[in-house]
Short mmCIF file of the N, C-alpha and C atoms (twelve columns), coordinates in Angstrom:
data_MODEL
# 
_entry.id   MODEL 
# 
loop_
_atom_site.group_PDB 
_atom_site.id 
_atom_site.type_symbol 
_atom_site.label_atom_id 
_atom_site.label_alt_id 
_atom_site.label_comp_id 
_atom_site.label_asym_id 
_atom_site.label_seq_id 
_atom_site.Cartn_x 
_atom_site.Cartn_y 
_atom_site.Cartn_z 
_atom_site.pdbx_PDB_model_num 
ATOM 1   N N  . MET A 1   -44.189 71.304 -36.459 1 
ATOM 2   C CA . MET A 1   -42.864 71.505 -35.894 1 
ATOM 3   C C  . MET A 1   -41.930 70.361 -36.289 1 
ATOM 4   N N  . GLN A 2   -42.503 69.185 -36.510 1 
ATOM 5   C CA . GLN A 2   -41.673 68.061 -36.962 1 
ATOM 6   C C  . GLN A 2   -41.132 68.335 -38.360 1 
ATOM 7   N N  . GLY A 3   -41.948 68.936 -39.212 1 
ATOM 8   C CA . GLY A 3   -41.497 69.306 -40.555 1 
ATOM 9   C C  . GLY A 3   -40.369 70.324 -40.502 1 
ATOM 10  N N  . VAL A 4   -40.458 71.278 -39.611 1 
ATOM 11  C CA . VAL A 4   -39.403 72.277 -39.440 1 
ATOM 12  C C  . VAL A 4   -38.116 71.584 -39.007 1 
ATOM 13  N N  . ALA A 5   -38.238 70.625 -38.090 1 
ATOM 14  C CA . ALA A 5   -37.057 69.914 -37.593 1 
ATOM 15  C C  . ALA A 5   -36.363 69.111 -38.691 1 
ATOM 16  N N  . LEU A 6   -37.117 68.661 -39.676 1 
ATOM 17  C CA . LEU A 6   -36.521 67.870 -40.762 1 
ATOM 18  C C  . LEU A 6   -35.562 68.680 -41.615 1 
ATOM 19  N N  . THR A 7   -35.859 69.958 -41.794 1 
ATOM 20  C CA . THR A 7   -35.008 70.823 -42.620 1 
ATOM 21  C C  . THR A 7   -34.706 72.110 -41.871 1 
ATOM 22  N N  . ARG A 8   -34.199 71.972 -40.706 1 
ATOM 23  C CA . ARG A 8   -33.938 73.111 -39.824 1 
ATOM 24  C C  . ARG A 8   -33.093 74.188 -40.512 1 
ATOM 25  N N  . GLU A 9   -32.078 73.777 -41.282 1 
ATOM 26  C CA . GLU A 9   -31.199 74.757 -41.928 1 
ATOM 27  C C  . GLU A 9   -31.954 75.615 -42.946 1 
ATOM 28  N N  . ASP A 10  -32.977 75.059 -43.589 1 
ATOM 29  C CA . ASP A 10  -33.776 75.839 -44.534 1 
ATOM 30  C C  . ASP A 10  -34.650 76.868 -43.814 1 
ATOM 31  N N  . TRP A 11  -35.005 76.591 -42.583 1 
ATOM 32  C CA . TRP A 11  -35.835 77.491 -41.792 1 
ATOM 33  C C  . TRP A 11  -35.002 78.516 -41.024 1 
ATOM 34  N N  . GLN A 12  -33.691 78.404 -41.050 1 
ATOM 35  C CA . GLN A 12  -32.832 79.261 -40.240 1 
ATOM 36  C C  . GLN A 12  -33.065 80.753 -40.465 1 
ATOM 37  N N  . PRO A 13  -33.294 81.234 -41.686 1 
ATOM 38  C CA . PRO A 13  -33.567 82.677 -41.834 1 
ATOM 39  C C  . PRO A 13  -34.762 83.143 -41.001 1 
ATOM 40  N N  . LEU A 14  -35.772 82.291 -40.868 1 
ATOM 41  C CA . LEU A 14  -36.936 82.634 -40.050 1 
ATOM 42  C C  . LEU A 14  -36.538 82.730 -38.576 1 
ATOM 43  N N  . PHE A 15  -35.704 81.805 -38.119 1 
ATOM 44  C CA . PHE A 15  -35.280 81.824 -36.716 1 
ATOM 45  C C  . PHE A 15  -34.347 82.980 -36.401 1 
ATOM 46  N N  . ASP A 16  -33.694 83.513 -37.423 1 
ATOM 47  C CA . ASP A 16  -32.796 84.645 -37.222 1 
ATOM 48  C C  . ASP A 16  -33.544 85.970 -37.118 1 
ATOM 49  N N  . ASP A 17  -34.828 85.980 -37.469 1 
ATOM 50  C CA . ASP A 17  -35.649 87.188 -37.423 1 
ATOM 51  C C  . ASP A 17  -36.528 87.140 -36.169 1 
ATOM 52  N N  . GLN A 18  -36.338 88.063 -35.245 1 
ATOM 53  C CA . GLN A 18  -37.028 88.028 -33.952 1 
ATOM 54  C C  . GLN A 18  -38.552 88.089 -34.079 1 
ATOM 55  N N  . ALA A 19  -39.066 88.887 -35.012 1 
ATOM 56  C CA . ALA A 19  -40.520 89.023 -35.164 1 
ATOM 57  C C  . ALA A 19  -41.155 87.694 -35.569 1 
ATOM 58  N N  . THR A 20  -40.514 86.961 -36.441 1 
ATOM 59  C CA . THR A 20  -41.100 85.701 -36.876 1 
ATOM 60  C C  . THR A 20  -40.891 84.597 -35.850 1 
ATOM 61  N N  . VAL A 21  -39.852 84.697 -35.051 1 
ATOM 62  C CA . VAL A 21  -39.680 83.728 -33.957 1 
ATOM 63  C C  . VAL A 21  -40.847 83.864 -32.989 1 
ATOM 64  N N  . GLU A 22  -41.240 85.090 -32.714 1 
ATOM 65  C CA . GLU A 22  -42.390 85.315 -31.840 1 
ATOM 66  C C  . GLU A 22  -43.676 84.812 -32.487 1 
ATOM 67  N N  . ALA A 23  -43.780 84.932 -33.801 1 
ATOM 68  C CA . ALA A 23  -44.965 84.437 -34.512 1 
ATOM 69  C C  . ALA A 23  -45.036 82.912 -34.467 1 
ATOM 70  N N  . LEU A 24  -43.899 82.265 -34.429 1 
ATOM 71  C CA . LEU A 24  -43.833 80.803 -34.387 1 
ATOM 72  C C  . LEU A 24  -44.068 80.244 -32.979 1 
ATOM 73  N N  . GLN A 25  -43.924 81.079 -31.984 1 
ATOM 74  C CA . GLN A 25  -44.020 80.637 -30.593 1 
ATOM 75  C C  . GLN A 25  -45.320 79.890 -30.253 1 
ATOM 76  N N  . PRO A 26  -46.512 80.381 -30.621 1 
ATOM 77  C CA . PRO A 26  -47.735 79.633 -30.285 1 
ATOM 78  C C  . PRO A 26  -47.771 78.241 -30.920 1 
ATOM 79  N N  . ILE A 27  -47.288 78.122 -32.142 1 
ATOM 80  C CA . ILE A 27  -47.255 76.821 -32.814 1 
ATOM 81  C C  . ILE A 27  -46.284 75.903 -32.086 1 
ATOM 82  N N  . HIS A 28  -45.162 76.449 -31.688 1 
ATOM 83  C CA . HIS A 28  -44.166 75.678 -30.951 1 
ATOM 84  C C  . HIS A 28  -44.727 75.189 -29.616 1 
ATOM 85  N N  . LEU A 29  -45.376 76.085 -28.893 1 
ATOM 86  C CA . LEU A 29  -45.890 75.720 -27.569 1 
ATOM 87  C C  . LEU A 29  -46.912 74.586 -27.630 1 
ATOM 88  N N  . LEU A 30  -47.756 74.599 -28.648 1 
ATOM 89  C CA . LEU A 30  -48.822 73.598 -28.733 1 
ATOM 90  C C  . LEU A 30  -48.475 72.409 -29.618 1 
ATOM 91  N N  . GLY A 31  -47.438 72.526 -30.441 1 
ATOM 92  C CA . GLY A 31  -47.175 71.461 -31.399 1 
ATOM 93  C C  . GLY A 31  -45.848 70.766 -31.281 1 
ATOM 94  N N  . SER A 32  -44.983 71.235 -30.406 1 
ATOM 95  C CA . SER A 32  -43.662 70.642 -30.314 1 
ATOM 96  C C  . SER A 32  -43.569 69.693 -29.122 1 
ATOM 97  N N  . ASP A 33  -42.802 68.648 -29.308 1 
ATOM 98  C CA . ASP A 33  -42.530 67.724 -28.204 1 
ATOM 99  C C  . ASP A 33  -41.345 68.199 -27.376 1 
ATOM 100 N N  . ASP A 34  -40.601 69.155 -27.881 1 
ATOM 101 C CA . ASP A 34  -39.389 69.637 -27.220 1 
ATOM 102 C C  . ASP A 34  -39.616 70.991 -26.559 1 
ATOM 103 N N  . VAL A 35  -40.522 71.047 -25.602 1 
ATOM 104 C CA . VAL A 35  -40.755 72.291 -24.865 1 
ATOM 105 C C  . VAL A 35  -40.086 72.187 -23.500 1 
ATOM 106 N N  . THR A 36  -39.629 73.311 -23.027 1 
ATOM 107 C CA . THR A 36  -39.002 73.343 -21.707 1 
ATOM 108 C C  . THR A 36  -40.089 73.325 -20.635 1 
ATOM 109 N N  . GLY A 37  -39.698 73.106 -19.411 1 
ATOM 110 C CA . GLY A 37  -40.650 73.141 -18.295 1 
ATOM 111 C C  . GLY A 37  -41.312 74.492 -18.175 1 
ATOM 112 N N  . GLU A 38  -40.547 75.540 -18.415 1 
ATOM 113 C CA . GLU A 38  -41.080 76.904 -18.361 1 
ATOM 114 C C  . GLU A 38  -42.130 77.109 -19.453 1 
ATOM 115 N N  . GLU A 39  -41.860 76.601 -20.664 1 
ATOM 116 C CA . GLU A 39  -42.819 76.720 -21.757 1 
ATOM 117 C C  . GLU A 39  -44.055 75.864 -21.500 1 
ATOM 118 N N  . GLU A 40  -43.855 74.700 -20.927 1 
ATOM 119 C CA . GLU A 40  -44.977 73.816 -20.631 1 
ATOM 120 C C  . GLU A 40  -45.917 74.442 -19.608 1 
ATOM 121 N N  . ALA A 41  -45.364 75.225 -18.701 1 
ATOM 122 C CA . ALA A 41  -46.182 75.899 -17.697 1 
ATOM 123 C C  . ALA A 41  -47.152 76.897 -18.339 1 
ATOM 124 N N  . LEU A 42  -46.839 77.355 -19.547 1 
ATOM 125 C CA . LEU A 42  -47.707 78.299 -20.253 1 
ATOM 126 C C  . LEU A 42  -48.924 77.617 -20.876 1 
ATOM 127 N N  . THR A 43  -48.948 76.278 -20.884 1 
ATOM 128 C CA . THR A 43  -50.027 75.544 -21.549 1 
ATOM 129 C C  . THR A 43  -50.762 74.585 -20.619 1 
ATOM 130 N N  . LEU A 44  -50.682 74.799 -19.325 1 
ATOM 131 C CA . LEU A 44  -51.273 73.843 -18.382 1 
ATOM 132 C C  . LEU A 44  -52.799 73.863 -18.358 1 
ATOM 133 N N  . THR A 45  -53.378 75.041 -18.413 1 
ATOM 134 C CA . THR A 45  -54.844 75.121 -18.293 1 
ATOM 135 C C  . THR A 45  -55.511 75.267 -19.660 1 
ATOM 136 N N  . PRO A 46  -56.761 74.850 -19.757 1 
ATOM 137 C CA . PRO A 46  -57.479 75.047 -21.024 1 
ATOM 138 C C  . PRO A 46  -57.555 76.517 -21.433 1 
ATOM 139 N N  . ALA A 47  -57.680 77.415 -20.476 1 
ATOM 140 C CA . ALA A 47  -57.742 78.843 -20.794 1 
ATOM 141 C C  . ALA A 47  -56.424 79.313 -21.409 1 
ATOM 142 N N  . GLN A 48  -55.310 78.846 -20.877 1 
ATOM 143 C CA . GLN A 48  -54.006 79.215 -21.431 1 
ATOM 144 C C  . GLN A 48  -53.860 78.693 -22.866 1 
ATOM 145 N N  . ARG A 49  -54.239 77.439 -23.060 1 
ATOM 146 C CA . ARG A 49  -54.139 76.844 -24.401 1 
ATOM 147 C C  . ARG A 49  -55.060 77.558 -25.391 1 
ATOM 148 N N  . GLU A 50  -56.242 77.950 -24.937 1 
ATOM 149 C CA . GLU A 50  -57.182 78.667 -25.805 1 
ATOM 150 C C  . GLU A 50  -56.593 80.000 -26.251 1 
ATOM 151 N N  . LYS A 51  -55.983 80.719 -25.322 1 
ATOM 152 C CA . LYS A 51  -55.376 82.009 -25.655 1 
ATOM 153 C C  . LYS A 51  -54.244 81.829 -26.663 1 
ATOM 154 N N  . ILE A 52  -53.440 80.803 -26.473 1 
ATOM 155 C CA . ILE A 52  -52.338 80.524 -27.401 1 
ATOM 156 C C  . ILE A 52  -52.891 80.127 -28.771 1 
ATOM 157 N N  . THR A 53  -53.952 79.315 -28.765 1 
ATOM 158 C CA . THR A 53  -54.565 78.867 -30.009 1 
ATOM 159 C C  . THR A 53  -55.083 80.039 -30.823 1 
ATOM 160 N N  . GLU A 54  -55.629 81.033 -30.160 1 
ATOM 161 C CA . GLU A 54  -56.149 82.214 -30.854 1 
ATOM 162 C C  . GLU A 54  -55.047 83.026 -31.531 1 
ATOM 163 N N  . ALA A 55  -53.807 82.871 -31.079 1 
ATOM 164 C CA . ALA A 55  -52.681 83.613 -31.661 1 
ATOM 165 C C  . ALA A 55  -52.101 82.910 -32.896 1 
ATOM 166 N N  . ILE A 56  -52.469 81.667 -33.123 1 
ATOM 167 C CA . ILE A 56  -51.872 80.905 -34.225 1 
ATOM 168 C C  . ILE A 56  -52.164 81.513 -35.598 1 
ATOM 169 N N  . PRO A 57  -53.410 81.879 -35.936 1 
ATOM 170 C CA . PRO A 57  -53.637 82.443 -37.286 1 
ATOM 171 C C  . PRO A 57  -52.787 83.677 -37.587 1 
ATOM 172 N N  . LYS A 58  -52.641 84.551 -36.608 1 
ATOM 173 C CA . LYS A 58  -51.805 85.735 -36.805 1 
ATOM 174 C C  . LYS A 58  -50.349 85.322 -37.035 1 
ATOM 175 N N  . GLY A 59  -49.896 84.344 -36.282 1 
ATOM 176 C CA . GLY A 59  -48.523 83.854 -36.441 1 
ATOM 177 C C  . GLY A 59  -48.293 83.219 -37.801 1 
ATOM 178 N N  . VAL A 60  -49.248 82.433 -38.265 1 
ATOM 179 C CA . VAL A 60  -49.130 81.798 -39.577 1 
ATOM 180 C C  . VAL A 60  -49.072 82.868 -40.671 1 
ATOM 181 N N  . ALA A 61  -49.885 83.900 -40.553 1 
ATOM 182 C CA . ALA A 61  -49.871 84.986 -41.540 1 
ATOM 183 C C  . ALA A 61  -48.524 85.705 -41.541 1 
ATOM 184 N N  . GLU A 62  -47.960 85.905 -40.375 1 
ATOM 185 C CA . GLU A 62  -46.655 86.565 -40.269 1 
ATOM 186 C C  . GLU A 62  -45.561 85.707 -40.906 1 
ATOM 187 N N  . ILE A 63  -45.606 84.417 -40.648 1 
ATOM 188 C CA . ILE A 63  -44.625 83.495 -41.247 1 
ATOM 189 C C  . ILE A 63  -44.783 83.481 -42.761 1 
ATOM 190 N N  . TYR A 64  -46.016 83.479 -43.248 1 
ATOM 191 C CA . TYR A 64  -46.272 83.506 -44.691 1 
ATOM 192 C C  . TYR A 64  -45.678 84.770 -45.312 1 
ATOM 193 N N  . ARG A 65  -45.919 85.924 -44.673 1 
ATOM 194 C CA . ARG A 65  -45.380 87.187 -45.206 1 
ATOM 195 C C  . ARG A 65  -43.857 87.166 -45.226 1 
ATOM 196 N N  . PHE A 66  -43.258 86.573 -44.202 1 
ATOM 197 C CA . PHE A 66  -41.801 86.477 -44.139 1 
ATOM 198 C C  . PHE A 66  -41.268 85.719 -45.347 1 
ATOM 199 N N  . TRP A 67  -41.823 84.549 -45.628 1 
ATOM 200 C CA . TRP A 67  -41.331 83.722 -46.743 1 
ATOM 201 C C  . TRP A 67  -41.770 84.287 -48.087 1 
ATOM 202 N N  . ARG A 68  -42.932 84.924 -48.153 1 
ATOM 203 C CA . ARG A 68  -43.404 85.490 -49.419 1 
ATOM 204 C C  . ARG A 68  -42.437 86.533 -49.936 1 
ATOM 205 N N  . SER A 69  -41.930 87.391 -49.048 1 
ATOM 206 C CA . SER A 69  -41.004 88.427 -49.493 1 
ATOM 207 C C  . SER A 69  -39.721 87.810 -50.053 1 
ATOM 208 N N  . ARG A 70  -39.266 86.733 -49.477 1 
ATOM 209 C CA . ARG A 70  -38.071 86.059 -49.979 1 
ATOM 210 C C  . ARG A 70  -38.364 85.283 -51.261 1 
ATOM 211 N N  . ARG A 71  -39.535 84.691 -51.339 1 
ATOM 212 C CA . ARG A 71  -39.916 83.925 -52.522 1 
ATOM 213 C C  . ARG A 71  -40.067 84.852 -53.726 1 
ATOM 214 N N  . ALA A 72  -40.584 86.063 -53.519 1 
ATOM 215 C CA . ALA A 72  -40.773 87.005 -54.617 1 
ATOM 216 C C  . ALA A 72  -39.429 87.356 -55.252 1 
ATOM 217 N N  . VAL A 73  -38.406 87.519 -54.440 1 
ATOM 218 C CA . VAL A 73  -37.076 87.830 -54.961 1 
ATOM 219 C C  . VAL A 73  -36.536 86.648 -55.750 1 
ATOM 220 N N  . SER A 74  -36.634 85.445 -55.214 1 
ATOM 221 C CA . SER A 74  -36.096 84.283 -55.917 1 
ATOM 222 C C  . SER A 74  -36.909 83.967 -57.164 1 
ATOM 223 N N  . ASP A 75  -38.236 84.176 -57.127 1 
ATOM 224 C CA . ASP A 75  -39.068 83.954 -58.308 1 
ATOM 225 C C  . ASP A 75  -38.683 84.929 -59.422 1 
ATOM 226 N N  . ALA A 76  -38.429 86.186 -59.061 1 
ATOM 227 C CA . ALA A 76  -38.043 87.178 -60.060 1 
ATOM 228 C C  . ALA A 76  -36.713 86.792 -60.702 1 
ATOM 229 N N  . ASP A 77  -35.777 86.303 -59.903 1 
ATOM 230 C CA . ASP A 77  -34.491 85.866 -60.443 1 
ATOM 231 C C  . ASP A 77  -34.674 84.687 -61.389 1 
ATOM 232 N N  . ARG A 78  -35.515 83.734 -60.993 1 
ATOM 233 C CA . ARG A 78  -35.734 82.537 -61.805 1 
ATOM 234 C C  . ARG A 78  -36.427 82.901 -63.118 1 
ATOM 235 N N  . VAL A 79  -37.433 83.768 -63.066 1 
ATOM 236 C CA . VAL A 79  -38.150 84.164 -64.274 1 
ATOM 237 C C  . VAL A 79  -37.237 84.943 -65.203 1 
ATOM 238 N N  . ALA A 80  -36.436 85.819 -64.651 1 
ATOM 239 C CA . ALA A 80  -35.521 86.600 -65.481 1 
ATOM 240 C C  . ALA A 80  -34.541 85.685 -66.197 1 
ATOM 241 N N  . GLY A 81  -34.055 84.691 -65.518 1 
ATOM 242 C CA . GLY A 81  -33.126 83.747 -66.136 1 
ATOM 243 C C  . GLY A 81  -33.806 82.854 -67.148 1 
ATOM 244 N N  . ALA A 82  -35.035 82.467 -66.879 1 
ATOM 245 C CA . ALA A 82  -35.744 81.556 -67.778 1 
ATOM 246 C C  . ALA A 82  -36.194 82.249 -69.049 1 
ATOM 247 N N  . SER A 83  -36.488 83.536 -68.969 1 
ATOM 248 C CA . SER A 83  -37.021 84.224 -70.138 1 
ATOM 249 C C  . SER A 83  -35.937 84.813 -71.031 1 
ATOM 250 N N  . ALA A 84  -34.704 84.764 -70.598 1 
ATOM 251 C CA . ALA A 84  -33.628 85.305 -71.420 1 
ATOM 252 C C  . ALA A 84  -33.441 84.409 -72.649 1 
ATOM 253 N N  . ARG A 85  -33.521 84.998 -73.811 1 
ATOM 254 C CA . ARG A 85  -33.398 84.252 -75.062 1 
ATOM 255 C C  . ARG A 85  -31.935 83.876 -75.267 1 
ATOM 256 N N  . ARG A 86  -31.714 82.621 -75.576 1 
ATOM 257 C CA . ARG A 86  -30.359 82.106 -75.777 1 
ATOM 258 C C  . ARG A 86  -29.796 82.522 -77.147 1 
ATOM 259 N N  . SER A 87  -30.661 82.636 -78.150 1 
ATOM 260 C CA . SER A 87  -30.201 83.015 -79.483 1 
ATOM 261 C C  . SER A 87  -31.190 84.013 -80.083 1 
ATOM 262 N N  . GLN A 88  -30.778 84.597 -81.173 1 
ATOM 263 C CA . GLN A 88  -31.623 85.575 -81.845 1 
ATOM 264 C C  . GLN A 88  -32.877 84.895 -82.390 1 
ATOM 265 N N  . LYS A 89  -34.016 85.552 -82.259 1 
ATOM 266 C CA . LYS A 89  -35.272 85.020 -82.783 1 
ATOM 267 C C  . LYS A 89  -35.242 85.060 -84.311 1 
ATOM 268 N N  . THR A 90  -35.721 84.002 -84.937 1 
ATOM 269 C CA . THR A 90  -35.780 83.943 -86.397 1 
ATOM 270 C C  . THR A 90  -36.990 84.726 -86.876 1 
ATOM 271 N N  . GLY A 91  -36.766 85.653 -87.786 1 
ATOM 272 C CA . GLY A 91  -37.860 86.438 -88.336 1 
ATOM 273 C C  . GLY A 91  -38.676 85.619 -89.334 1 
ATOM 274 N N  . ARG A 92  -39.912 86.007 -89.559 1 
ATOM 275 C CA . ARG A 92  -40.808 85.267 -90.461 1 
ATOM 276 C C  . ARG A 92  -40.240 85.151 -91.874 1 
ATOM 277 N N  . ASN A 93  -39.623 86.220 -92.367 1 
ATOM 278 C CA . ASN A 93  -39.150 86.248 -93.751 1 
ATOM 279 C C  . ASN A 93  -37.683 85.878 -93.907 1 
ATOM 280 N N  . GLU A 94  -37.039 85.442 -92.836 1 
ATOM 281 C CA . GLU A 94  -35.643 85.018 -92.913 1 
ATOM 282 C C  . GLU A 94  -35.577 83.558 -93.339 1 
ATOM 283 N N  . PRO A 95  -34.431 83.135 -93.850 1 
ATOM 284 C CA . PRO A 95  -34.285 81.723 -94.217 1 
ATOM 285 C C  . PRO A 95  -34.471 80.834 -92.978 1 
ATOM 286 N N  . CYS A 96  -35.102 79.702 -93.180 1 
ATOM 287 C CA . CYS A 96  -35.375 78.792 -92.071 1 
ATOM 288 C C  . CYS A 96  -34.063 78.223 -91.532 1 
ATOM 289 N N  . PRO A 97  -33.886 78.183 -90.207 1 
ATOM 290 C CA . PRO A 97  -32.643 77.668 -89.639 1 
ATOM 291 C C  . PRO A 97  -32.449 76.163 -89.861 1 
ATOM 292 N N  . CYS A 98  -33.472 75.462 -90.348 1 
ATOM 293 C CA . CYS A 98  -33.315 74.023 -90.575 1 
ATOM 294 C C  . CYS A 98  -32.489 73.738 -91.824 1 
ATOM 295 N N  . GLY A 99  -32.261 74.777 -92.663 1 
ATOM 296 C CA . GLY A 99  -31.429 74.604 -93.845 1 
ATOM 297 C C  . GLY A 99  -32.197 74.228 -95.104 1 
ATOM 298 N N  . SER A 100 -33.512 74.309 -95.085 1 
ATOM 299 C CA . SER A 100 -34.309 73.924 -96.250 1 
ATOM 300 C C  . SER A 100 -34.194 74.913 -97.397 1 
ATOM 301 N N  . GLY A 101 -33.796 76.136 -97.094 1 
ATOM 302 C CA . GLY A 101 -33.718 77.167 -98.124 1 
ATOM 303 C C  . GLY A 101 -35.002 77.968 -98.246 1 
ATOM 304 N N  . ARG A 102 -36.058 77.525 -97.611 1 
ATOM 305 C CA . ARG A 102 -37.326 78.249 -97.672 1 
ATOM 306 C C  . ARG A 102 -37.371 79.301 -96.560 1 
ATOM 307 N N  . LYS A 103 -38.322 80.243 -96.688 1 
ATOM 308 C CA . LYS A 103 -38.533 81.220 -95.623 1 
ATOM 309 C C  . LYS A 103 -39.085 80.497 -94.397 1 
ATOM 310 N N  . PHE A 104 -38.745 81.039 -93.234 1 
ATOM 311 C CA . PHE A 104 -39.173 80.433 -91.969 1 
ATOM 312 C C  . PHE A 104 -40.695 80.295 -91.912 1 
ATOM 313 N N  . LYS A 105 -41.421 81.323 -92.389 1 
ATOM 314 C CA . LYS A 105 -42.883 81.294 -92.305 1 
ATOM 315 C C  . LYS A 105 -43.488 80.192 -93.166 1 
ATOM 316 N N  . LYS A 106 -42.774 79.730 -94.203 1 
ATOM 317 C CA . LYS A 106 -43.270 78.687 -95.088 1 
ATOM 318 C C  . LYS A 106 -42.744 77.304 -94.704 1 
ATOM 319 N N  . CYS A 107 -41.829 77.265 -93.731 1 
ATOM 320 C CA . CYS A 107 -41.208 75.990 -93.348 1 
ATOM 321 C C  . CYS A 107 -41.548 75.668 -91.892 1 
ATOM 322 N N  . CYS A 108 -40.593 75.759 -91.020 1 
ATOM 323 C CA . CYS A 108 -40.791 75.391 -89.608 1 
ATOM 324 C C  . CYS A 108 -41.695 76.355 -88.847 1 
ATOM 325 N N  . GLY A 109 -41.862 77.570 -89.354 1 
ATOM 326 C CA . GLY A 109 -42.708 78.543 -88.686 1 
ATOM 327 C C  . GLY A 109 -44.148 78.503 -89.141 1 
ATOM 328 N N  . ALA A 110 -44.468 77.631 -90.090 1 
ATOM 329 C CA . ALA A 110 -45.846 77.544 -90.591 1 
ATOM 330 C C  . ALA A 110 -46.731 76.864 -89.561 1 
ATOM 331 N N  . ALA A 111 -47.935 77.380 -89.410 1 
ATOM 332 C CA . ALA A 111 -48.899 76.753 -88.508 1 
ATOM 333 C C  . ALA A 111 -49.369 75.456 -89.142 1 
ATOM 334 N N  . ARG A 112 -49.297 74.370 -88.379 1 
ATOM 335 C CA . ARG A 112 -49.684 73.070 -88.904 1 
ATOM 336 C C  . ARG A 112 -51.206 72.882 -88.885 1 
ATOM 337 N N  . THR A 113 -51.871 73.530 -87.949 1 
ATOM 338 C CA . THR A 113 -53.315 73.416 -87.837 1 
ATOM 339 C C  . THR A 113 -53.911 74.797 -87.669 1 
ATOM 340 N N  . VAL A 114 -55.152 74.935 -88.071 1 
ATOM 341 C CA . VAL A 114 -55.867 76.192 -87.893 1 
ATOM 342 C C  . VAL A 114 -56.424 76.214 -86.482 1 
ATOM 343 N N  . HIS A 115 -56.202 77.314 -85.773 1 
ATOM 344 C CA . HIS A 115 -56.667 77.397 -84.370 1 
ATOM 345 C C  . HIS A 115 -58.028 78.035 -84.306 1 
# 
């Protein structure tokens, strides 16, 4: 919860989604120093804490799914931008762009070592 507090604005989309706020609740109850008296009353007995602890894995999975769906969109955007070719690819039999006058395959496109 301290990590969340450090970059609260980055976590805001999660807090705006009611389902994930509920998923974060068990972690908040057991891991935050900023709990209300009402929330603290939910963790007084070992049995209460045990029940809350059992809900944490499900909550973590829900939070992961929330961010995964957003990460997939941003990853696709980043990959699409990174893979876009800035200039036309030089063909093997075209003149080498270095200006040597030789074919690309015999100049800069030649394999330097056998693989």
